[in-house]
mmCIF file of C-alpha atoms in Angstrom:
data_model
loop_
_atom_site.group_PDB
_atom_site.id
_atom_site.type_symbol
_atom_site.label_atom_id
_atom_site.label_comp_id
_atom_site.label_asym_id
_atom_site.label_seq_id
_atom_site.Cartn_x
_atom_site.Cartn_y
_atom_site.Cartn_z
ATOM 1 C CA MET A 1 -13.094 17.163 2.715
ATOM 2 C CA SER A 2 -15.851 17.158 0.131
ATOM 3 C CA THR A 3 -16.567 13.998 -1.853
ATOM 4 C CA ALA A 4 -18.236 15.917 -4.681
ATOM 5 C CA GLY A 5 -16.937 15.428 -8.196
ATOM 6 C CA PRO A 6 -16.948 12.785 -10.878
ATOM 7 C CA THR A 7 -18.615 9.489 -10.070
ATOM 8 C CA ALA A 8 -15.990 6.674 -9.978
ATOM 9 C CA PRO A 9 -16.658 3.497 -11.912
ATOM 10 C CA ALA A 10 -17.183 0.181 -10.278
ATOM 11 C CA LEU A 11 -13.964 -1.132 -8.876
ATOM 12 C CA ALA A 12 -12.416 -3.950 -10.909
ATOM 13 C CA ASP A 13 -11.390 -7.368 -9.553
ATOM 14 C CA GLU A 14 -7.748 -7.408 -10.489
ATOM 15 C CA GLU A 15 -4.521 -7.931 -8.655
ATOM 16 C CA GLU A 16 -3.332 -4.873 -6.810
ATOM 17 C CA ASP A 17 0.269 -4.021 -5.900
ATOM 18 C CA GLY A 18 -0.788 -1.811 -3.102
ATOM 19 C CA ASP A 19 0.987 0.749 -0.964
ATOM 20 C CA PHE A 20 1.911 -2.531 0.616
ATOM 21 C CA ASP A 21 -1.209 -4.508 -0.134
ATOM 22 C CA SER A 22 -0.553 -7.903 -1.696
ATOM 23 C CA GLY A 23 3.136 -7.160 -2.094
ATOM 24 C CA SER A 24 5.249 -4.557 -3.885
ATOM 25 C CA ASP A 25 8.602 -4.126 -5.516
ATOM 26 C CA GLU A 26 9.815 -2.760 -2.196
ATOM 27 C CA GLU A 27 8.593 -5.680 -0.070
ATOM 28 C CA GLN A 28 10.945 -6.967 2.598
ATOM 29 C CA GLY A 29 10.680 -10.174 4.624
ATOM 30 C CA ALA A 30 8.800 -9.784 7.802
ATOM 31 C CA GLY A 31 9.707 -13.016 9.563
ATOM 32 C CA ALA A 32 7.932 -16.312 9.382
ATOM 33 C CA ALA A 33 5.497 -17.833 11.800
ATOM 34 C CA ALA A 34 4.239 -21.434 11.524
ATOM 35 C CA PRO A 35 4.174 -22.780 7.938
ATOM 36 C CA PRO A 36 0.889 -22.153 6.194
ATOM 37 C CA GLU A 37 -1.448 -25.113 5.879
ATOM 38 C CA ALA A 38 -1.396 -27.339 2.871
ATOM 39 C CA ARG A 39 -4.036 -26.438 0.292
ATOM 40 C CA ARG A 40 -5.508 -28.393 -2.599
ATOM 41 C CA ILE A 41 -5.772 -27.037 -6.091
ATOM 42 C CA PRO A 42 -9.447 -26.442 -6.992
ATOM 43 C CA ALA A 43 -10.937 -27.251 -10.360
ATOM 44 C CA GLU A 44 -11.179 -23.639 -11.431
ATOM 45 C CA LEU A 45 -7.380 -23.244 -11.214
ATOM 46 C CA ALA A 46 -6.513 -26.492 -13.005
ATOM 47 C CA GLY A 47 -4.038 -26.189 -15.881
ATOM 48 C CA LEU A 48 -2.692 -22.819 -14.799
ATOM 49 C CA ARG A 49 0.988 -21.958 -14.053
ATOM 50 C CA ALA A 50 2.167 -22.686 -10.553
ATOM 51 C CA ASP A 51 2.960 -19.040 -9.742
ATOM 52 C CA LEU A 52 -0.599 -17.953 -10.689
ATOM 53 C CA VAL A 53 -2.237 -20.843 -8.826
ATOM 54 C CA LEU A 54 -0.181 -20.353 -5.657
ATOM 55 C CA GLY A 55 -0.911 -16.610 -5.742
ATOM 56 C CA ARG A 56 -4.607 -17.429 -5.634
ATOM 57 C CA LEU A 57 -4.254 -20.175 -3.044
ATOM 58 C CA TYR A 58 -2.111 -18.083 -0.681
ATOM 59 C CA PRO A 59 -3.246 -14.427 -0.987
ATOM 60 C CA GLU A 60 -1.607 -13.611 2.364
ATOM 61 C CA TYR A 61 1.756 -13.725 0.496
ATOM 62 C CA SER A 62 2.698 -11.588 -2.420
ATOM 63 C CA ARG A 63 3.326 -13.328 -5.772
ATOM 64 C CA SER A 64 6.907 -12.089 -5.782
ATOM 65 C CA ARG A 65 7.582 -13.731 -2.434
ATOM 66 C CA LEU A 66 6.009 -16.998 -3.602
ATOM 67 C CA GLN A 67 8.127 -16.883 -6.714
ATOM 68 C CA ASP A 68 11.261 -16.420 -4.578
ATOM 69 C CA TRP A 69 10.256 -19.398 -2.467
ATOM 70 C CA MET A 70 9.646 -21.507 -5.602
ATOM 71 C CA ARG A 71 13.089 -20.598 -6.948
ATOM 72 C CA ALA A 72 14.556 -21.651 -3.554
ATOM 73 C CA GLY A 73 12.734 -25.043 -3.691
ATOM 74 C CA ARG A 74 10.530 -24.179 -0.775
ATOM 75 C CA VAL A 75 7.165 -24.842 -2.536
ATOM 76 C CA HIS A 76 6.042 -28.471 -3.050
ATOM 77 C CA VAL A 77 3.124 -30.059 -4.879
ATOM 78 C CA ASP A 78 2.362 -33.667 -3.997
ATOM 79 C CA GLY A 79 5.696 -33.814 -2.266
ATOM 80 C CA GLY A 80 7.831 -32.619 -5.175
ATOM 81 C CA VAL A 81 9.457 -29.289 -5.797
ATOM 82 C CA VAL A 82 7.462 -27.151 -8.227
ATOM 83 C CA GLY A 83 8.705 -24.450 -10.643
ATOM 84 C CA GLN A 84 6.946 -21.221 -11.466
ATOM 85 C CA ARG A 85 5.854 -22.335 -14.939
ATOM 86 C CA ASP A 86 4.799 -25.822 -14.025
ATOM 87 C CA LYS A 87 1.098 -26.478 -14.590
ATOM 88 C CA LEU A 88 -0.958 -27.638 -11.581
ATOM 89 C CA TRP A 89 -4.081 -29.775 -11.626
ATOM 90 C CA THR A 90 -7.251 -30.414 -9.666
ATOM 91 C CA GLY A 91 -6.699 -32.178 -6.328
ATOM 92 C CA GLN A 92 -2.943 -31.783 -6.121
ATOM 93 C CA LEU A 93 -1.706 -30.722 -2.644
ATOM 94 C CA ALA A 94 0.443 -27.642 -2.314
ATOM 95 C CA THR A 95 2.732 -27.102 0.668
ATOM 96 C CA ILE A 96 5.025 -24.200 1.523
ATOM 97 C CA GLU A 97 8.123 -24.229 3.755
ATOM 98 C CA PRO A 98 8.901 -20.535 4.521
ATOM 99 C CA PRO A 99 12.484 -19.631 5.425
ATOM 100 C CA PRO A 100 13.256 -19.842 9.136
ATOM 101 C CA PRO A 101 13.133 -16.530 11.008
ATOM 102 C CA ALA A 102 16.960 -16.270 11.048
ATOM 103 C CA GLU A 103 17.039 -16.309 7.304
ATOM 104 C CA LEU A 104 14.555 -13.461 7.034
ATOM 105 C CA GLY A 105 16.121 -11.476 9.846
ATOM 106 C CA GLU A 106 14.576 -11.079 13.260
ATOM 107 C CA ILE A 107 12.249 -8.159 13.814
ATOM 108 C CA LEU A 108 12.086 -7.189 17.450
ATOM 109 C CA PRO A 109 9.250 -5.481 19.382
ATOM 110 C CA GLU A 110 10.025 -1.872 20.325
ATOM 111 C CA ALA A 111 8.093 0.455 22.731
ATOM 112 C CA ILE A 112 7.135 2.999 20.058
ATOM 113 C CA ALA A 113 3.949 5.002 20.690
ATOM 114 C CA LEU A 114 0.995 4.140 18.477
ATOM 115 C CA GLN A 115 -1.925 6.434 17.682
ATOM 116 C CA LEU A 116 -4.821 3.978 17.579
ATOM 117 C CA VAL A 117 -8.029 5.228 15.947
ATOM 118 C CA HIS A 118 -9.811 1.895 16.337
ATOM 119 C CA GLU A 119 -8.988 -1.467 17.911
ATOM 120 C CA ASP A 120 -10.923 -4.725 18.275
ATOM 121 C CA ASP A 121 -10.038 -8.418 18.269
ATOM 122 C CA THR A 122 -9.906 -8.543 14.443
ATOM 123 C CA LEU A 123 -8.157 -5.376 13.359
ATOM 124 C CA MET A 124 -6.601 -2.089 14.306
ATOM 125 C CA VAL A 125 -6.715 1.244 12.548
ATOM 126 C CA VAL A 126 -3.503 3.211 13.101
ATOM 127 C CA HIS A 127 -2.800 6.910 12.515
ATOM 128 C CA LYS A 128 0.778 6.848 11.172
ATOM 129 C CA PRO A 129 2.709 10.074 11.657
ATOM 130 C CA ALA A 130 5.025 11.495 8.979
ATOM 131 C CA GLY A 131 8.581 10.244 9.523
ATOM 132 C CA LEU A 132 7.691 6.789 10.677
ATOM 133 C CA VAL A 133 8.774 3.901 8.384
ATOM 134 C CA VAL A 134 6.144 1.194 8.065
ATOM 135 C CA HIS A 135 8.304 -1.927 7.918
ATOM 136 C CA PRO A 136 11.968 -2.869 8.329
ATOM 137 C CA GLY A 137 14.165 -3.060 5.236
ATOM 138 C CA ASN A 138 17.804 -3.608 4.470
ATOM 139 C CA GLY A 139 19.911 -1.593 6.970
ATOM 140 C CA ASN A 140 16.771 -0.442 8.705
ATOM 141 C CA ARG A 141 15.731 -3.113 11.161
ATOM 142 C CA SER A 142 14.275 -0.971 13.982
ATOM 143 C CA GLY A 143 12.202 2.120 14.732
ATOM 144 C CA THR A 144 9.366 1.133 12.405
ATOM 145 C CA LEU A 145 5.637 0.749 12.676
ATOM 146 C CA GLN A 146 6.073 -3.047 12.516
ATOM 147 C CA ASN A 147 8.365 -2.983 15.532
ATOM 148 C CA ALA A 148 5.768 -0.915 17.352
ATOM 149 C CA LEU A 149 2.962 -3.264 16.455
ATOM 150 C CA LEU A 150 4.848 -6.326 17.724
ATOM 151 C CA HIS A 151 5.350 -4.536 21.081
ATOM 152 C CA HIS A 152 1.689 -3.533 21.269
ATOM 153 C CA ASP A 153 0.419 -7.029 20.463
ATOM 154 C CA PRO A 154 3.026 -9.865 20.622
ATOM 155 C CA ALA A 155 0.470 -12.197 18.978
ATOM 156 C CA LEU A 156 1.002 -10.287 15.707
ATOM 157 C CA ALA A 157 4.261 -12.255 15.369
ATOM 158 C CA GLY A 158 1.954 -15.051 14.023
ATOM 159 C CA VAL A 159 0.459 -12.867 11.260
ATOM 160 C CA PRO A 160 2.328 -12.101 8.001
ATOM 161 C CA ARG A 161 4.131 -8.728 8.291
ATOM 162 C CA ALA A 162 2.703 -8.309 11.820
ATOM 163 C CA GLY A 163 -0.696 -7.664 10.219
ATOM 164 C CA ILE A 164 0.331 -4.900 7.833
ATOM 165 C CA VAL A 165 -1.541 -5.236 4.570
ATOM 166 C CA HIS A 166 -0.766 -1.864 2.909
ATOM 167 C CA ARG A 167 1.891 0.814 3.195
ATOM 168 C CA LEU A 168 2.249 4.545 3.470
ATOM 169 C CA ASP A 169 5.563 6.142 2.492
ATOM 170 C CA LYS A 170 7.727 7.252 5.398
ATOM 171 C CA ASP A 171 6.802 10.954 4.994
ATOM 172 C CA THR A 172 3.118 10.400 4.289
ATOM 173 C CA SER A 173 0.893 10.596 7.311
ATOM 174 C CA GLY A 174 -2.523 9.064 7.864
ATOM 175 C CA LEU A 175 -4.673 5.969 8.351
ATOM 176 C CA MET A 176 -3.599 2.389 7.977
ATOM 177 C CA VAL A 177 -5.465 -0.855 8.782
ATOM 178 C CA VAL A 178 -3.660 -3.708 10.538
ATOM 179 C CA ALA A 179 -5.004 -7.279 10.675
ATOM 180 C CA ARG A 180 -4.758 -9.008 14.071
ATOM 181 C CA THR A 181 -5.501 -12.497 12.804
ATOM 182 C CA LEU A 182 -4.453 -14.603 9.819
ATOM 183 C CA SER A 183 -8.024 -14.826 8.575
ATOM 184 C CA ALA A 184 -8.453 -11.073 8.836
ATOM 185 C CA HIS A 185 -5.176 -10.589 6.965
ATOM 186 C CA ILE A 186 -6.361 -12.829 4.145
ATOM 187 C CA ASP A 187 -9.748 -11.023 4.022
ATOM 188 C CA LEU A 188 -8.243 -7.544 3.963
ATOM 189 C CA VAL A 189 -5.640 -8.510 1.196
ATOM 190 C CA ARG A 190 -8.605 -9.805 -0.831
ATOM 191 C CA GLN A 191 -10.508 -6.516 -0.272
ATOM 192 C CA LEU A 192 -7.517 -4.624 -1.449
ATOM 193 C CA GLN A 193 -7.173 -6.800 -4.499
ATOM 194 C CA ALA A 194 -10.849 -6.329 -5.242
ATOM 195 C CA ARG A 195 -10.403 -2.554 -4.771
ATOM 196 C CA THR A 196 -13.206 -2.257 -2.300
ATOM 197 C CA VAL A 197 -11.040 -0.607 0.392
ATOM 198 C CA ARG A 198 -11.729 3.151 0.193
ATOM 199 C CA ARG A 199 -8.554 5.295 0.631
ATOM 200 C CA HIS A 200 -8.797 9.067 0.386
ATOM 201 C CA TYR A 201 -5.875 11.459 0.632
ATOM 202 C CA ALA A 202 -5.433 15.220 1.044
ATOM 203 C CA ALA A 203 -2.614 16.472 -1.260
ATOM 204 C CA VAL A 204 -1.235 19.943 -1.765
ATOM 205 C CA VAL A 205 0.114 20.292 -5.261
ATOM 206 C CA SER A 206 1.793 23.051 -7.282
ATOM 207 C CA GLY A 207 -0.128 24.877 -10.025
ATOM 208 C CA GLN A 208 -3.822 25.298 -10.342
ATOM 209 C CA PRO A 209 -5.704 22.295 -11.796
ATOM 210 C CA ALA A 210 -8.757 23.387 -13.811
ATOM 211 C CA GLY A 211 -11.019 21.088 -11.894
ATOM 212 C CA ASP A 212 -11.711 17.508 -10.883
ATOM 213 C CA GLY A 213 -10.084 14.707 -12.849
ATOM 214 C CA PHE A 214 -8.966 11.121 -13.291
ATOM 215 C CA VAL A 215 -5.480 9.821 -14.071
ATOM 216 C CA ASP A 216 -5.238 6.490 -15.822
ATOM 217 C CA ALA A 217 -1.519 5.941 -16.461
ATOM 218 C CA PRO A 218 0.563 2.762 -15.842
ATOM 219 C CA ILE A 219 3.369 2.959 -13.296
ATOM 220 C CA GLY A 220 6.598 0.963 -13.210
ATOM 221 C CA ARG A 221 10.225 1.411 -12.326
ATOM 222 C CA HIS A 222 11.868 4.504 -13.907
ATOM 223 C CA PRO A 223 13.871 3.271 -16.895
ATOM 224 C CA THR A 224 17.194 4.815 -15.748
ATOM 225 C CA GLN A 225 16.661 5.836 -12.060
ATOM 226 C CA ARG A 226 15.789 2.470 -10.463
ATOM 227 C CA THR A 227 14.955 3.933 -7.044
ATOM 228 C CA ARG A 228 12.118 5.992 -8.594
ATOM 229 C CA MET A 229 8.754 5.089 -10.127
ATOM 230 C CA ALA A 230 7.392 6.623 -13.278
ATOM 231 C CA VAL A 231 4.575 6.471 -15.796
ATOM 232 C CA VAL A 232 5.990 3.971 -18.313
ATOM 233 C CA ARG A 233 4.697 1.946 -21.158
ATOM 234 C CA GLY A 234 4.181 -1.630 -19.976
ATOM 235 C CA GLY A 235 3.857 -0.513 -16.326
ATOM 236 C CA ARG A 236 1.135 -1.861 -14.037
ATOM 237 C CA PRO A 237 -2.323 -0.262 -14.386
ATOM 238 C CA ALA A 238 -2.713 2.712 -12.084
ATOM 239 C CA ARG A 239 -5.777 4.916 -11.583
ATOM 240 C CA THR A 240 -6.253 7.922 -9.309
ATOM 241 C CA TRP A 241 -9.331 10.135 -8.995
ATOM 242 C CA TYR A 242 -8.929 13.685 -7.690
ATOM 243 C CA VAL A 243 -11.313 16.447 -6.670
ATOM 244 C CA LEU A 244 -10.253 20.081 -6.533
ATOM 245 C CA GLN A 245 -10.931 21.479 -3.074
ATOM 246 C CA ARG A 246 -9.225 24.862 -3.019
ATOM 247 C CA GLN A 247 -6.830 26.927 -5.074
ATOM 248 C CA LEU A 248 -4.190 28.567 -2.907
ATOM 249 C CA GLY A 249 -1.636 31.062 -4.234
ATOM 250 C CA GLY A 250 -0.051 29.054 -7.024
ATOM 251 C CA CYS A 251 -0.957 25.732 -5.305
ATOM 252 C CA ALA A 252 -4.045 23.616 -4.857
ATOM 253 C CA LEU A 253 -5.602 21.317 -2.262
ATOM 254 C CA LEU A 254 -6.812 18.095 -3.840
ATOM 255 C CA GLU A 255 -8.737 15.122 -2.430
ATOM 256 C CA CYS A 256 -7.295 12.010 -4.147
ATOM 257 C CA ARG A 257 -8.874 8.598 -4.189
ATOM 258 C CA LEU A 258 -6.876 5.497 -5.061
ATOM 259 C CA GLU A 259 -8.554 3.001 -7.365
ATOM 260 C CA THR A 260 -5.261 1.063 -7.513
ATOM 261 C CA GLY A 261 -2.371 1.286 -5.086
ATOM 262 C CA ARG A 262 0.987 1.302 -6.836
ATOM 263 C CA THR A 263 4.191 2.425 -5.195
ATOM 264 C CA HIS A 264 4.208 6.251 -4.972
ATOM 265 C CA GLN A 265 1.090 6.345 -7.067
ATOM 266 C CA ILE A 266 -0.374 9.688 -6.165
ATOM 267 C CA ARG A 267 3.011 11.366 -6.189
ATOM 268 C CA VAL A 268 3.857 9.957 -9.620
ATOM 269 C CA HIS A 269 0.434 10.732 -11.085
ATOM 270 C CA MET A 270 0.493 14.310 -9.840
ATOM 271 C CA GLN A 271 3.909 14.872 -11.425
ATOM 272 C CA HIS A 272 2.646 13.193 -14.633
ATOM 273 C CA ILE A 273 -0.225 15.709 -15.020
ATOM 274 C CA GLY A 274 2.001 18.713 -14.338
ATOM 275 C CA HIS A 275 1.009 19.344 -10.721
ATOM 276 C CA PRO A 276 3.800 17.819 -8.619
ATOM 277 C CA MET A 277 3.292 17.624 -4.916
ATOM 278 C CA ILE A 278 4.561 20.318 -2.574
ATOM 279 C CA GLY A 279 7.486 19.149 -0.399
ATOM 280 C CA ASP A 280 8.146 16.019 -2.430
ATOM 281 C CA PRO A 281 11.918 15.472 -2.627
ATOM 282 C CA VAL A 282 11.671 12.948 -5.427
ATOM 283 C CA TYR A 283 8.726 13.928 -7.645
ATOM 284 C CA GLY A 284 8.196 17.497 -6.531
ATOM 285 C CA PRO A 285 8.294 20.823 -8.460
ATOM 286 C CA SER A 286 11.411 21.756 -10.382
ATOM 287 C CA ALA A 287 13.696 24.478 -9.059
ATOM 288 C CA ALA A 288 12.256 26.910 -11.654
ATOM 289 C CA VAL A 289 8.688 26.224 -10.514
ATOM 290 C CA LEU A 290 9.618 26.451 -6.859
ATOM 291 C CA ARG A 291 10.956 29.936 -7.324
ATOM 292 C CA THR A 292 7.421 31.023 -8.388
ATOM 293 C CA LEU A 293 5.693 29.548 -5.282
ATOM 294 C CA PRO A 294 5.059 31.195 -1.865
ATOM 295 C CA PRO A 295 7.743 30.686 0.811
ATOM 296 C CA ALA A 296 5.557 28.270 2.761
ATOM 297 C CA ALA A 297 5.356 25.954 -0.260
ATOM 298 C CA ARG A 298 9.074 26.201 -0.961
ATOM 299 C CA SER A 299 10.092 25.250 2.589
ATOM 300 C CA PHE A 300 7.583 22.581 3.442
ATOM 301 C CA PRO A 301 9.778 19.683 4.721
ATOM 302 C CA ARG A 302 7.847 16.610 3.457
ATOM 303 C CA GLN A 303 5.506 15.575 0.692
ATOM 304 C CA ALA A 304 2.222 17.255 1.476
ATOM 305 C CA LEU A 305 0.175 14.022 1.498
ATOM 306 C CA HIS A 306 -2.173 12.737 4.205
ATOM 307 C CA ALA A 307 -4.446 9.662 4.191
ATOM 308 C CA PHE A 308 -7.447 11.144 5.986
ATOM 309 C CA ARG A 309 -10.173 8.643 5.281
ATOM 310 C CA LEU A 310 -10.252 4.844 5.225
ATOM 311 C CA GLY A 311 -13.255 2.588 4.636
ATOM 312 C CA LEU A 312 -13.652 -1.205 4.431
ATOM 313 C CA VAL A 313 -15.794 -4.195 5.311
ATOM 314 C CA HIS A 314 -14.976 -5.559 8.732
ATOM 315 C CA PRO A 315 -13.628 -9.118 8.202
ATOM 316 C CA ALA A 316 -15.501 -10.600 11.145
ATOM 317 C CA SER A 317 -18.772 -8.712 11.420
ATOM 318 C CA GLY A 318 -19.276 -7.775 7.777
ATOM 319 C CA ALA A 319 -20.115 -4.162 8.823
ATOM 320 C CA ASP A 320 -19.169 -1.432 6.360
ATOM 321 C CA LEU A 321 -16.914 0.856 8.455
ATOM 322 C CA GLN A 322 -15.219 4.159 7.817
ATOM 323 C CA TRP A 323 -12.757 6.268 9.798
ATOM 324 C CA GLU A 324 -11.652 9.817 9.225
ATOM 325 C CA ILE A 325 -9.010 12.045 10.861
ATOM 326 C CA PRO A 326 -8.214 15.738 10.512
ATOM 327 C CA LEU A 327 -5.248 17.167 8.638
ATOM 328 C CA GLU A 328 -1.909 17.038 10.403
ATOM 329 C CA PRO A 329 -1.004 20.355 12.107
ATOM 330 C CA ASP A 330 1.894 20.974 9.622
ATOM 331 C CA LEU A 331 -0.445 20.610 6.634
ATOM 332 C CA GLN A 332 -3.109 22.778 8.275
ATOM 333 C CA ALA A 333 -0.493 25.470 8.899
ATOM 334 C CA LEU A 334 0.650 25.215 5.303
ATOM 335 C CA LEU A 335 -2.862 25.745 4.009
ATOM 336 C CA GLU A 336 -3.377 28.725 6.309
ATOM 337 C CA GLN A 337 -0.135 30.310 5.097
ATOM 338 C CA LEU A 338 -0.927 29.711 1.444
ATOM 339 C CA ALA A 339 -4.382 31.245 1.962
ATOM 340 C CA THR A 340 -3.013 34.587 3.203
#
């Protein structure tokens, strides 16, 4: 894939919702290990609301999870229960009592094959196939990447979400990084929040974009269809860069780069600009548009999205690393059929 095209701006230091990153609306409990250590409120956070302070002190947990624990009385400051809007001050001592594993639901190791692109003592880079769910959810406690990771490395039971710091949708294939230690998990979450993790995707969309582009449109829950995301006023900032690679018989191959990482971001943004993704059952082309597309595009069984490149700073060595994998065979076959 080419990286030619518009030059992206410097990445901003803001909170990121992530494909799983620092936590999303779809987050599910992943089981608790030992309680996190007590942490003192530094001077630079003095006078801020508790939910903001705790989010900075404990970046390994999403703010939504910390808020849930505060509502449940599981967060204490100087020995007393603290509310979300209470202000905290320099030198106060914060402690967290996560729910016991039984309350979150036990997630068991399972012997599910992993495609490892890289592995060391600090992190793993996994090639997730389409069809594999990343983490257990309600009514879906097994057969996930998280179950597979716990089988591959039982020590991951001591890391939040078994080391998962970002998510790919079930039917999106490609690269994911997994932290093997708590310190690596914290570091990678911070890199995601700072938007220094480089995530590039191949996407096959309908229509023929005129060229390279940039989508800057906020994403939130759809106002009436609560299982969907949408570009909405008041949504969370979302930015996607794309580079036109090839035009293919009423479709196009794009290289997309996430500047933020909202739930379903690329899929929602492509629909928003009038080029919905091929094979997407939720945000894909309308029936009328589908009738105009080649048979291969009409019958493709999943969203045509593949995370082919991942770059980050190694939490232990500080080395700037990058991994890249080829397109999945089904996507390659789709491109070949569209090109004929």
